[in-house]
Amino acid sequence: HVAISRAGANYSWAERAMKEWINLSPNLELKPNNRMVISYVSSDLLTGHAVAGSMRNVMELHDTRRFQIYVFTVKPDQAEAAYHDGHKKVGLGNAELVDASRAEMSELAQWINDRGTHVLIDCNGQTGRESLPAYSMRPAAIQIHYLGFPSTIGASYIDHIIGDRVVSPPELVGWYTEKLLVLS
């Protein structure tokens, strides 16, 4: 799986590299209100997908006094439904929804960077409407993969992966390109 993940990550990037590459500087400063900015990117957070069900409590539990939360949705029907129904109903908590469904990867990376994102969390991995090329432009200081793809991404531009001892067994950690953050 590791070789396939690495090949996929490199193909995603190489396919779009020449058309879209921009060089970004990750934000390291806190906003004036001392809140850290966390941005999520997903095609599944506003749907009936298992990722959405798993993330609803996470989204509701963010302390908005300490964190500014953005959700970049990369699936067109997802954004339209959320705007129509009101995003509170779909489990975003106080996150600000950003429709990135029609954005080029360089635009997505720039939008993430422009919002002062400190921590960027990918909830797709290599599952179809992935946004890995945007991550390769380094729009945030810390880039993490969580939940949507149960394996290493195989890309040097993803710093960490959040997993548990079942999905990410300790004996396989040496094969991961990311540093493993273990849920207990």
Coordinates of C-alpha atoms in Angstrom, one line a residue:
H1 CA 0.0 0.0 0.0
V2 CA 2.9 2.4 0.7
A3 CA 4.3 2.2 -2.8
I4 CA 0.9 2.7 -4.3
S5 CA 0.2 5.7 -2.0
R6 CA 3.6 7.3 -2.8
A7 CA 3.0 6.8 -6.5
G8 CA -0.5 8.3 -6.3
A9 CA 0.7 11.3 -4.3
N10 CA 3.5 11.9 -6.8
Y11 CA 1.2 11.4 -9.8
S12 CA -1.4 13.9 -8.4
W13 CA 1.2 16.5 -8.0
A14 CA 3.1 15.9 -11.2
E15 CA -0.1 15.9 -13.2
R16 CA -0.9 19.5 -12.3
A17 CA 2.5 20.8 -11.2
M18 CA 3.5 22.9 -14.3
K19 CA 0.1 24.5 -14.7
E20 CA -0.6 25.5 -11.1
W21 CA 2.5 25.7 -8.9
I22 CA 2.7 28.7 -6.5
N23 CA 5.2 29.1 -3.7
L24 CA 3.5 29.9 -0.4
S25 CA 4.9 30.8 3.0
P26 CA 3.0 29.2 5.8
N27 CA 1.5 31.5 8.4
L28 CA 3.2 31.3 11.9
E29 CA 1.5 34.4 13.5
L30 CA -1.6 34.2 15.6
K31 CA -4.6 36.4 14.7
P32 CA -5.0 39.6 16.8
N33 CA -7.5 37.7 19.0
N34 CA -4.8 35.0 19.7
R35 CA -6.8 32.3 18.0
M36 CA -5.1 29.5 16.1
V37 CA -6.6 28.8 12.6
I38 CA -7.5 25.2 11.8
S39 CA -8.7 24.4 8.3
Y40 CA -10.3 21.2 7.1
V41 CA -10.5 20.1 3.4
S42 CA -13.0 17.4 2.5
S43 CA -15.5 16.3 -0.1
D44 CA -17.4 14.3 2.5
L45 CA -18.0 16.5 5.6
L46 CA -21.4 17.6 4.6
T47 CA -22.8 14.4 3.2
G48 CA -24.1 11.1 4.6
H49 CA -20.6 9.7 4.3
A50 CA -19.0 7.9 7.3
V51 CA -16.3 10.7 7.5
A52 CA -19.1 13.2 8.1
G53 CA -20.6 11.1 10.8
S54 CA -17.3 10.7 12.6
M55 CA -16.4 14.4 12.3
R56 CA -19.7 16.0 13.5
N57 CA -18.7 15.8 17.2
V58 CA -15.2 17.0 16.4
M59 CA -16.5 20.1 14.7
E60 CA -18.9 20.8 17.5
L61 CA -16.2 20.5 20.2
H62 CA -13.8 23.2 18.9
D63 CA -13.3 26.0 21.5
T64 CA -14.0 29.0 19.3
R65 CA -12.4 31.3 21.9
R66 CA -9.1 29.6 21.0
F67 CA -9.6 28.4 17.4
Q68 CA -10.9 29.8 14.2
I69 CA -12.2 26.9 12.1
Y70 CA -12.7 26.8 8.3
V71 CA -14.1 24.0 6.2
F72 CA -13.1 24.0 2.6
T73 CA -15.6 21.8 0.7
V74 CA -14.3 20.4 -2.6
K75 CA -17.5 18.8 -3.8
P76 CA -20.1 21.0 -5.7
D77 CA -23.3 19.4 -4.5
Q78 CA -22.0 19.5 -0.9
A79 CA -21.5 23.2 -0.8
E80 CA -24.9 24.0 -2.4
A81 CA -26.8 21.8 0.0
A82 CA -25.0 23.4 3.0
Y83 CA -25.8 26.9 1.9
H84 CA -29.4 25.9 1.2
D85 CA -30.0 24.2 4.5
G86 CA -27.8 26.3 6.8
H87 CA -24.5 24.8 7.8
K88 CA -25.4 24.4 11.5
K89 CA -27.7 21.6 10.6
V90 CA -25.0 19.6 8.8
G91 CA -22.6 19.5 11.8
L92 CA -20.1 22.2 11.2
G93 CA -20.4 23.8 14.6
N94 CA -19.1 27.4 14.3
A95 CA -16.8 26.7 11.3
E96 CA -16.9 29.0 8.3
L97 CA -17.7 27.1 5.2
V98 CA -15.7 27.9 2.1
D99 CA -16.9 26.6 -1.3
A100 CA -13.7 25.4 -3.0
S101 CA -15.6 23.0 -5.3
R102 CA -14.6 24.7 -8.5
A103 CA -11.2 26.0 -7.4
E104 CA -8.0 25.1 -9.1
M105 CA -5.5 23.5 -6.7
S106 CA -3.4 26.7 -6.7
E107 CA -6.5 28.8 -5.8
L108 CA -7.4 26.4 -3.0
A109 CA -3.8 26.6 -1.6
Q110 CA -3.9 30.4 -1.8
W111 CA -7.3 30.6 -0.1
I112 CA -6.1 28.4 2.8
N113 CA -3.0 30.4 3.1
D114 CA -4.9 33.8 2.9
R115 CA -7.0 32.8 5.9
G116 CA -3.8 32.4 8.0
T117 CA -4.2 28.7 8.4
H118 CA -1.8 27.2 11.0
V119 CA -3.0 23.6 10.9
L120 CA -4.5 22.1 7.7
I121 CA -6.3 18.8 8.0
D122 CA -7.0 16.7 5.0
C123 CA -10.0 14.4 5.3
N124 CA -9.8 12.8 1.9
G125 CA -6.4 11.4 1.1
Q126 CA -6.3 9.7 -2.2
T127 CA -10.0 9.0 -2.5
G128 CA -11.2 10.7 -5.7
R129 CA -11.7 14.4 -5.2
E130 CA -8.5 14.7 -3.3
S131 CA -6.7 18.0 -2.8
L132 CA -3.1 16.8 -2.3
P133 CA -1.7 19.0 -5.1
A134 CA -2.8 22.0 -3.0
Y135 CA -0.9 20.6 0.0
S136 CA 2.3 20.3 -2.0
M137 CA 2.3 24.1 -2.2
R138 CA 2.6 24.2 1.6
P139 CA -0.3 26.6 2.5
A140 CA 0.0 25.8 6.2
A141 CA 2.8 25.3 8.7
I142 CA 1.4 21.9 9.9
Q143 CA -0.4 19.6 7.4
I144 CA -2.2 16.5 8.7
H145 CA -4.2 13.7 7.2
Y146 CA -7.1 12.2 9.1
L147 CA -9.8 9.7 8.6
G148 CA -10.7 9.6 4.9
F149 CA -8.0 7.4 3.7
P150 CA -6.8 4.7 6.2
S151 CA -3.1 4.6 5.3
T152 CA -0.1 6.7 4.7
I153 CA -0.5 9.3 2.0
G154 CA 3.1 8.7 1.0
A155 CA 3.8 12.4 0.4
S156 CA 6.6 14.4 2.0
Y157 CA 4.3 17.5 2.3
I158 CA 1.9 15.8 4.8
D159 CA 3.6 16.1 8.2
H160 CA 1.4 13.9 10.4
I161 CA -1.4 11.3 10.2
I162 CA -3.9 10.7 12.9
G163 CA -4.6 7.1 13.5
D164 CA -5.2 4.4 16.1
R165 CA -3.5 1.1 16.8
V166 CA -5.9 -0.8 14.5
V167 CA -5.8 1.4 11.4
S168 CA -2.1 2.4 11.9
P169 CA -0.5 -0.6 13.7
P170 CA 2.8 0.5 15.5
E171 CA 4.8 -2.2 13.6
L172 CA 4.0 -0.5 10.3
V173 CA 4.9 3.1 11.4
G174 CA 8.3 2.8 9.8
W175 CA 6.6 2.6 6.4
Y176 CA 4.7 5.9 6.8
T177 CA 6.1 9.1 5.4
E178 CA 4.1 11.0 8.0
K179 CA 4.6 11.1 11.8
L180 CA 1.9 9.1 13.4
L181 CA -0.3 10.8 16.1
V182 CA -2.0 8.0 17.9
L183 CA -5.6 8.2 19.3
S184 CA -6.1 6.2 22.4

